[in-house]
Amino acid sequence: MIGEWSEALEATRLATALRTSTLAYPLVNASHVLGIGLLVGAVFALDLRLLGLWRRAALEPLWRVLVPLASAGLILAVVSGTLLFLTRASEYIDSFLFLTKMGLLLLALLNAWGMRRFRHRPMLRADGGPIWPVAGVAALSLVSWLGVLLCGRLVGYF
């Protein structure tokens, strides 16, 4: 059933147009890379601050800039990633690395959603150092996003 579904996705006009275009697919791929860069760059900077780096940098201004940037990157990565998925859905749906990437992505997104729980509480000590629950969430974020990146990169090779 999943195989039929993935083959149907690959047979859509949109998937065929992307696969056969000399310009559209590379542009969508570049959009995916840009979205990932915005998302992961912003998330890493925020997570590293929550883990105690750049103690002189106030968290609130970073939060106000980096969260919308990460959100925009996420939207771009999801839209472009969905388009890329359409072109080889059958191959991706059978890929352990792709499925692992999707699982890690879910974990990373749930972790980010959970971070909102701490948003209106003190997230750092008075000296700018990390508070345990926040540091744990930030560390999980770093690990899960690194896993998403690694698996996503390896999907193209294996």
Short mmCIF file of C-alpha atoms in Angstrom, two decimals:
data_model
loop_
_atom_site.label_atom_id
_atom_site.label_comp_id
_atom_site.label_asym_id
_atom_site.label_seq_id
_atom_site.Cartn_x
_atom_site.Cartn_y
_atom_site.Cartn_z
CA MET A 1 0.00 0.00 0.00
CA ILE A 2 2.80 2.44 0.86
CA GLY A 3 4.61 1.37 -2.30
CA GLU A 4 1.56 2.18 -4.41
CA TRP A 5 1.19 5.52 -2.65
CA SER A 6 4.83 6.46 -3.22
CA GLU A 7 4.65 5.40 -6.88
CA ALA A 8 1.53 7.52 -7.32
CA LEU A 9 3.37 10.52 -5.87
CA GLU A 10 6.27 9.98 -8.27
CA ALA A 11 3.83 9.82 -11.19
CA THR A 12 2.26 13.22 -10.49
CA ARG A 13 2.79 16.02 -12.98
CA LEU A 14 4.67 18.03 -10.38
CA ALA A 15 7.12 15.21 -9.59
CA THR A 16 7.67 14.51 -13.28
CA ALA A 17 8.22 18.19 -14.02
CA LEU A 18 10.77 18.47 -11.21
CA ARG A 19 12.62 15.32 -12.31
CA THR A 20 12.83 16.39 -15.94
CA SER A 21 13.59 20.07 -15.48
CA THR A 22 17.16 21.23 -15.79
CA LEU A 23 16.41 24.28 -13.63
CA ALA A 24 13.53 23.52 -11.24
CA TYR A 25 15.08 20.58 -9.39
CA PRO A 26 18.41 22.34 -8.70
CA LEU A 27 16.53 25.45 -7.52
CA VAL A 28 14.35 23.39 -5.18
CA ASN A 29 17.44 21.57 -3.94
CA ALA A 30 19.22 24.89 -3.33
CA SER A 31 16.11 26.14 -1.49
CA HIS A 32 16.25 23.07 0.72
CA VAL A 33 19.90 23.73 1.54
CA LEU A 34 19.13 27.40 2.28
CA GLY A 35 16.22 26.44 4.54
CA ILE A 36 18.37 23.94 6.42
CA GLY A 37 21.13 26.50 6.78
CA LEU A 38 18.79 29.13 8.21
CA LEU A 39 17.10 26.63 10.51
CA VAL A 40 20.12 24.80 11.85
CA GLY A 41 22.34 27.87 12.01
CA ALA A 42 19.80 29.72 14.14
CA VAL A 43 19.04 26.68 16.30
CA PHE A 44 22.72 25.92 16.91
CA ALA A 45 23.48 29.51 17.90
CA LEU A 46 20.57 29.56 20.34
CA ASP A 47 21.37 26.11 21.74
CA LEU A 48 25.02 26.98 22.24
CA ARG A 49 24.00 30.13 24.12
CA LEU A 50 21.65 28.07 26.29
CA LEU A 51 24.57 25.75 27.02
CA GLY A 52 26.60 28.66 28.36
CA LEU A 53 28.59 30.02 25.41
CA TRP A 54 28.69 33.78 24.78
CA ARG A 55 27.67 34.52 28.38
CA ARG A 56 27.78 38.26 27.78
CA ALA A 57 25.18 38.01 25.02
CA ALA A 58 21.69 38.64 26.36
CA LEU A 59 19.35 35.75 25.58
CA GLU A 60 16.18 37.74 24.86
CA PRO A 61 17.49 39.66 21.81
CA LEU A 62 18.99 36.44 20.42
CA TRP A 63 15.70 34.65 20.95
CA ARG A 64 13.73 37.42 19.17
CA VAL A 65 16.00 37.21 16.12
CA LEU A 66 16.88 33.52 15.93
CA VAL A 67 13.48 31.90 16.54
CA PRO A 68 11.77 33.64 13.58
CA LEU A 69 14.83 32.91 11.44
CA ALA A 70 14.70 29.23 12.40
CA SER A 71 10.94 29.17 11.74
CA ALA A 72 11.40 30.64 8.26
CA GLY A 73 14.15 28.12 7.56
CA LEU A 74 11.92 25.29 8.75
CA ILE A 75 9.08 26.34 6.45
CA LEU A 76 11.43 26.61 3.47
CA ALA A 77 13.09 23.26 4.27
CA VAL A 78 9.75 21.45 4.70
CA VAL A 79 8.22 22.82 1.51
CA SER A 80 11.33 22.20 -0.61
CA GLY A 81 11.97 18.84 1.08
CA THR A 82 8.45 17.71 0.27
CA LEU A 83 9.01 18.62 -3.37
CA LEU A 84 12.30 16.72 -3.41
CA PHE A 85 10.60 13.73 -1.78
CA LEU A 86 8.00 13.62 -4.56
CA THR A 87 10.66 13.00 -7.18
CA ARG A 88 11.93 9.76 -5.60
CA ALA A 89 9.26 8.84 -3.05
CA SER A 90 9.59 5.06 -3.59
CA GLU A 91 13.32 5.15 -3.06
CA TYR A 92 13.11 7.39 0.01
CA ILE A 93 10.31 5.47 1.68
CA ASP A 94 12.48 2.33 1.55
CA SER A 95 15.59 4.10 2.87
CA PHE A 96 16.57 3.42 6.47
CA LEU A 97 18.53 6.69 6.48
CA PHE A 98 15.54 8.70 5.24
CA LEU A 99 13.24 7.13 7.81
CA THR A 100 15.83 7.77 10.53
CA LYS A 101 16.09 11.38 9.35
CA MET A 102 12.31 11.76 9.61
CA GLY A 103 12.31 10.23 13.11
CA LEU A 104 15.09 12.55 14.24
CA LEU A 105 13.29 15.49 12.65
CA LEU A 106 10.19 14.64 14.65
CA LEU A 107 12.28 14.41 17.81
CA ALA A 108 13.95 17.77 17.06
CA LEU A 109 10.60 19.46 16.41
CA LEU A 110 9.04 18.01 19.55
CA ASN A 111 12.09 19.14 21.49
CA ALA A 112 11.75 22.68 20.06
CA TRP A 113 8.07 22.67 20.97
CA GLY A 114 9.02 21.55 24.47
CA MET A 115 11.52 24.41 24.73
CA ARG A 116 8.55 26.76 24.64
CA ARG A 117 7.71 25.42 28.10
CA PHE A 118 10.79 27.22 29.44
CA ARG A 119 10.32 30.39 27.36
CA HIS A 120 8.90 32.60 30.10
CA ARG A 121 11.02 31.22 32.92
CA PRO A 122 14.61 31.98 33.75
CA MET A 123 16.63 30.00 31.21
CA LEU A 124 20.08 30.94 32.43
CA ARG A 125 21.75 31.51 35.78
CA ALA A 126 22.62 35.05 36.85
CA ASP A 127 26.18 34.51 35.56
CA GLY A 128 24.84 33.51 32.13
CA GLY A 129 25.51 29.81 32.68
CA PRO A 130 23.03 27.09 31.84
CA ILE A 131 20.21 25.81 34.02
CA TRP A 132 19.99 22.00 33.97
CA PRO A 133 16.60 21.35 32.29
CA VAL A 134 17.22 24.01 29.66
CA ALA A 135 20.77 22.76 29.02
CA GLY A 136 19.43 19.22 28.59
CA VAL A 137 16.85 20.36 26.06
CA ALA A 138 19.51 22.40 24.21
CA ALA A 139 21.90 19.43 24.13
CA LEU A 140 19.16 17.14 22.82
CA SER A 141 18.39 19.76 20.18
CA LEU A 142 22.01 19.87 19.01
CA VAL A 143 22.27 16.09 18.82
CA SER A 144 18.96 15.59 17.06
CA TRP A 145 19.56 18.34 14.47
CA LEU A 146 23.06 16.98 13.82
CA GLY A 147 21.47 13.58 13.25
CA VAL A 148 18.94 15.07 10.83
CA LEU A 149 21.76 16.74 8.90
CA LEU A 150 23.94 13.65 8.81
CA CYS A 151 21.17 11.27 7.75
CA GLY A 152 19.88 13.76 5.19
CA ARG A 153 23.32 14.08 3.63
CA LEU A 154 23.91 10.33 3.60
CA VAL A 155 20.54 9.59 1.93
CA GLY A 156 21.96 10.92 -1.32
CA TYR A 157 24.86 8.49 -1.20
CA PHE A 158 23.38 5.23 0.13
#
